[in-house]
XYZ file of C-alpha atoms in Angstrom:
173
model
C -229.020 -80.208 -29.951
C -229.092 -79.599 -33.598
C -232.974 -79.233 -34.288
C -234.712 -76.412 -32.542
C -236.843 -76.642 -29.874
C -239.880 -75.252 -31.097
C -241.243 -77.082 -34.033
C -244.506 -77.549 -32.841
C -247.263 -76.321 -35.818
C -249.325 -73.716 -34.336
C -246.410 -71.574 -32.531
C -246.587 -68.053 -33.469
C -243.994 -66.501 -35.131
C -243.169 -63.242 -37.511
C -242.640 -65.631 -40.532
C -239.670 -64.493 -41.838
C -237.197 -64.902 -38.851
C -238.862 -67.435 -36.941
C -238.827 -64.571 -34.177
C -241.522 -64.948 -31.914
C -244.971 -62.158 -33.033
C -246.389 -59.669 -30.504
C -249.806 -60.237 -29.392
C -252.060 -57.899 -27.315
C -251.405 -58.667 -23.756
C -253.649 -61.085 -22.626
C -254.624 -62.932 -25.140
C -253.973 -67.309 -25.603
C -252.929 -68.635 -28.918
C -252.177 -72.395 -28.660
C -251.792 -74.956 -30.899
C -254.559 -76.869 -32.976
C -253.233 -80.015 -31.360
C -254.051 -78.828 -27.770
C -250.698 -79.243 -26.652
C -249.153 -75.899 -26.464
C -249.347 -72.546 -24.637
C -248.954 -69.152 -25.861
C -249.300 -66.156 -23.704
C -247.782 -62.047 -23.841
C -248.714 -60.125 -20.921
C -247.298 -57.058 -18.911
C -244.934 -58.481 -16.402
C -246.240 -57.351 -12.868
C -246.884 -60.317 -9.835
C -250.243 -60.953 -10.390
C -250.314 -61.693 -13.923
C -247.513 -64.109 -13.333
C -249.660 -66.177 -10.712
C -252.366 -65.768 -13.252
C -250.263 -66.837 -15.866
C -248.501 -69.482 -14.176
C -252.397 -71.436 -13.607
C -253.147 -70.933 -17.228
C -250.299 -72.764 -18.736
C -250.437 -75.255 -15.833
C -254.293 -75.839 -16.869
C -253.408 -75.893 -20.146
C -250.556 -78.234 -20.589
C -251.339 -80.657 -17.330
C -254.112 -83.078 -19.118
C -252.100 -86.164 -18.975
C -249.435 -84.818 -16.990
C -247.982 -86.645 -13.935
C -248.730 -84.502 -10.659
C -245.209 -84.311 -10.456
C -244.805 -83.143 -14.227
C -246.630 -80.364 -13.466
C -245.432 -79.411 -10.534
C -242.168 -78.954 -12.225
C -243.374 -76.818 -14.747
C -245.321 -74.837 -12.263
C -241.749 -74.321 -10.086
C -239.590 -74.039 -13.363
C -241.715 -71.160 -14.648
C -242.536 -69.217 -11.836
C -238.842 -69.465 -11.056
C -238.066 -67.719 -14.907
C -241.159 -65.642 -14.934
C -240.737 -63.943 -11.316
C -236.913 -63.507 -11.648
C -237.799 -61.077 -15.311
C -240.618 -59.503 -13.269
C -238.006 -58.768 -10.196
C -234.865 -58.263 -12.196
C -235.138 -58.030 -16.245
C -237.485 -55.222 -15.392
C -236.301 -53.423 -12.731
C -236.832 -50.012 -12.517
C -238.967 -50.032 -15.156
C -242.673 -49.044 -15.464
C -244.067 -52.219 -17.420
C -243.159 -54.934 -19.989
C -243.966 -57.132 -22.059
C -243.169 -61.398 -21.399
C -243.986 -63.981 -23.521
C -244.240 -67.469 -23.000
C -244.490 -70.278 -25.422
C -244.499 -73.988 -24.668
C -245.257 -77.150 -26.256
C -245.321 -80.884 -25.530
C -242.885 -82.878 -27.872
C -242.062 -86.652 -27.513
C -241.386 -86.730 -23.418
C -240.688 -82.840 -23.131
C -241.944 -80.145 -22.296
C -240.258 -77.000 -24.848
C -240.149 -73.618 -22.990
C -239.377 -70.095 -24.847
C -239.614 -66.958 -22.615
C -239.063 -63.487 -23.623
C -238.948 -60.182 -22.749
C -237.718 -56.642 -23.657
C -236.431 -56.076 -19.694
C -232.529 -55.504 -18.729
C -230.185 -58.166 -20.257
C -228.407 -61.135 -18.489
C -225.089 -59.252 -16.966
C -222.727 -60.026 -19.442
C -224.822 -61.805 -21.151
C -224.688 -65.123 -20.065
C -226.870 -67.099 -17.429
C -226.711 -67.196 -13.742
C -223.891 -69.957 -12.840
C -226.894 -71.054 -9.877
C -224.431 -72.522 -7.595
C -226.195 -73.737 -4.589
C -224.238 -71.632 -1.254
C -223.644 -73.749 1.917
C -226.831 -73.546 4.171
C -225.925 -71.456 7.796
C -225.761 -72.681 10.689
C -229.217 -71.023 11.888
C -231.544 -70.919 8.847
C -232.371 -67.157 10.255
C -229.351 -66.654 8.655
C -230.448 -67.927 5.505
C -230.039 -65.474 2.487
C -232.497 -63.554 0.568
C -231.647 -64.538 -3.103
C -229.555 -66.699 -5.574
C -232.220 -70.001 -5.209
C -233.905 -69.662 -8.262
C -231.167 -70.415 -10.957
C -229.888 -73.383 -9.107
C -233.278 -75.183 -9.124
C -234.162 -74.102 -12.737
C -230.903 -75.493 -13.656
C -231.755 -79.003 -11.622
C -235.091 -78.906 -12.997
C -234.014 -77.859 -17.133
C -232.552 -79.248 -19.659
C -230.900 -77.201 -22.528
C -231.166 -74.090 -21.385
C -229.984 -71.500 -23.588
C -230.093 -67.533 -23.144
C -229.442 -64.933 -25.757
C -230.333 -61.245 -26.135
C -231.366 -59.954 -29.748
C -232.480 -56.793 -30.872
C -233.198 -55.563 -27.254
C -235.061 -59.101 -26.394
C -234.180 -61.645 -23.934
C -234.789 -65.636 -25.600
C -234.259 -68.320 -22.436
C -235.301 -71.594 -23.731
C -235.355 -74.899 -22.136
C -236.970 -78.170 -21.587
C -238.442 -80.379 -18.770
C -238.232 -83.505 -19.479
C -241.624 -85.854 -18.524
C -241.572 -88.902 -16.602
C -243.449 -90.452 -18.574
């Protein structure tokens, strides 16, 4: 795509770059137009289930149930694999997250100051052949493969120590 995702008046940004501005953790910016979510908060388990409700509440008016049960999955997906990975071994972070509605979308900007992508580039999420006994099954490697069936244009870069992941859901209707 040739226009950026987030376009959306109200999204908060330094005003020079376009780079997204730090807020105390915590506290919701959104939109005028009641159709966007902004949100930085430390990255720990609990804030991402509290999190996860929030932007659910706030973005599901006049969302299929199915709508928002993919944005639900999508982000706890994103959101639980920087808590578990982008800041491991690390004390505390920051993530923010940034959506809009746009013309049958749903725009999606995380970021975070964890560990970077290894080298840089995003999980291929390859669904593995299922065992034989589903004892067998193993821990890990689920997440990418359903954000990638559930996203469209997903894009990852790291810039001046910050992971960007973008991407959109599209909505059925």
């Amino acid at each position: 795509m040739s226009r950026p995702l987030f376009t959306a008046p109200g999204m908060i940004s330094d005003g020079e770059t376009g780079s997204p501005r730090r807020e105390p953790a915590g506290r919701v910016s959104a939109p005028s137009t009641g159709e966007g979510f902004h949100l930085c908060f430390e990255a720990d388990p609990c804030t991402v289930r509290r999190v996860l409700g929030q932007a659910v509440a706030e973005l599901a008016r006049g969302l299929s149930r199915d709508d928002a049960g993919t944005l639900e999955l999508a982000l706890a997906e994103v959101l639980n694999n920087i808590v578990e990975h982008a800041y491991d071994g690390r004390t505390s972070g920051q993530v923010e997250v940034c959506l809009h509605r746009e013309a049958g979308w749903i725009c999606c900007r995380i970021v975070d100051s964890g560990h970077a992508m290894p080298a840089l580039t995003l999980p291929e999420g390859r669904m593995r052949p299922l065992p034989p006994r589903l004892d067998d099954l193993p821990e890990g490697g689920w997440g990418w493969s359903l954000i990638r069936t559930l996203a469209t244009d997903l894009a990852y870069r790291r810039e001046d120590g910050s992971n960007y992941l973008t991407f959109r859901l599209p909505l059925s209707r």
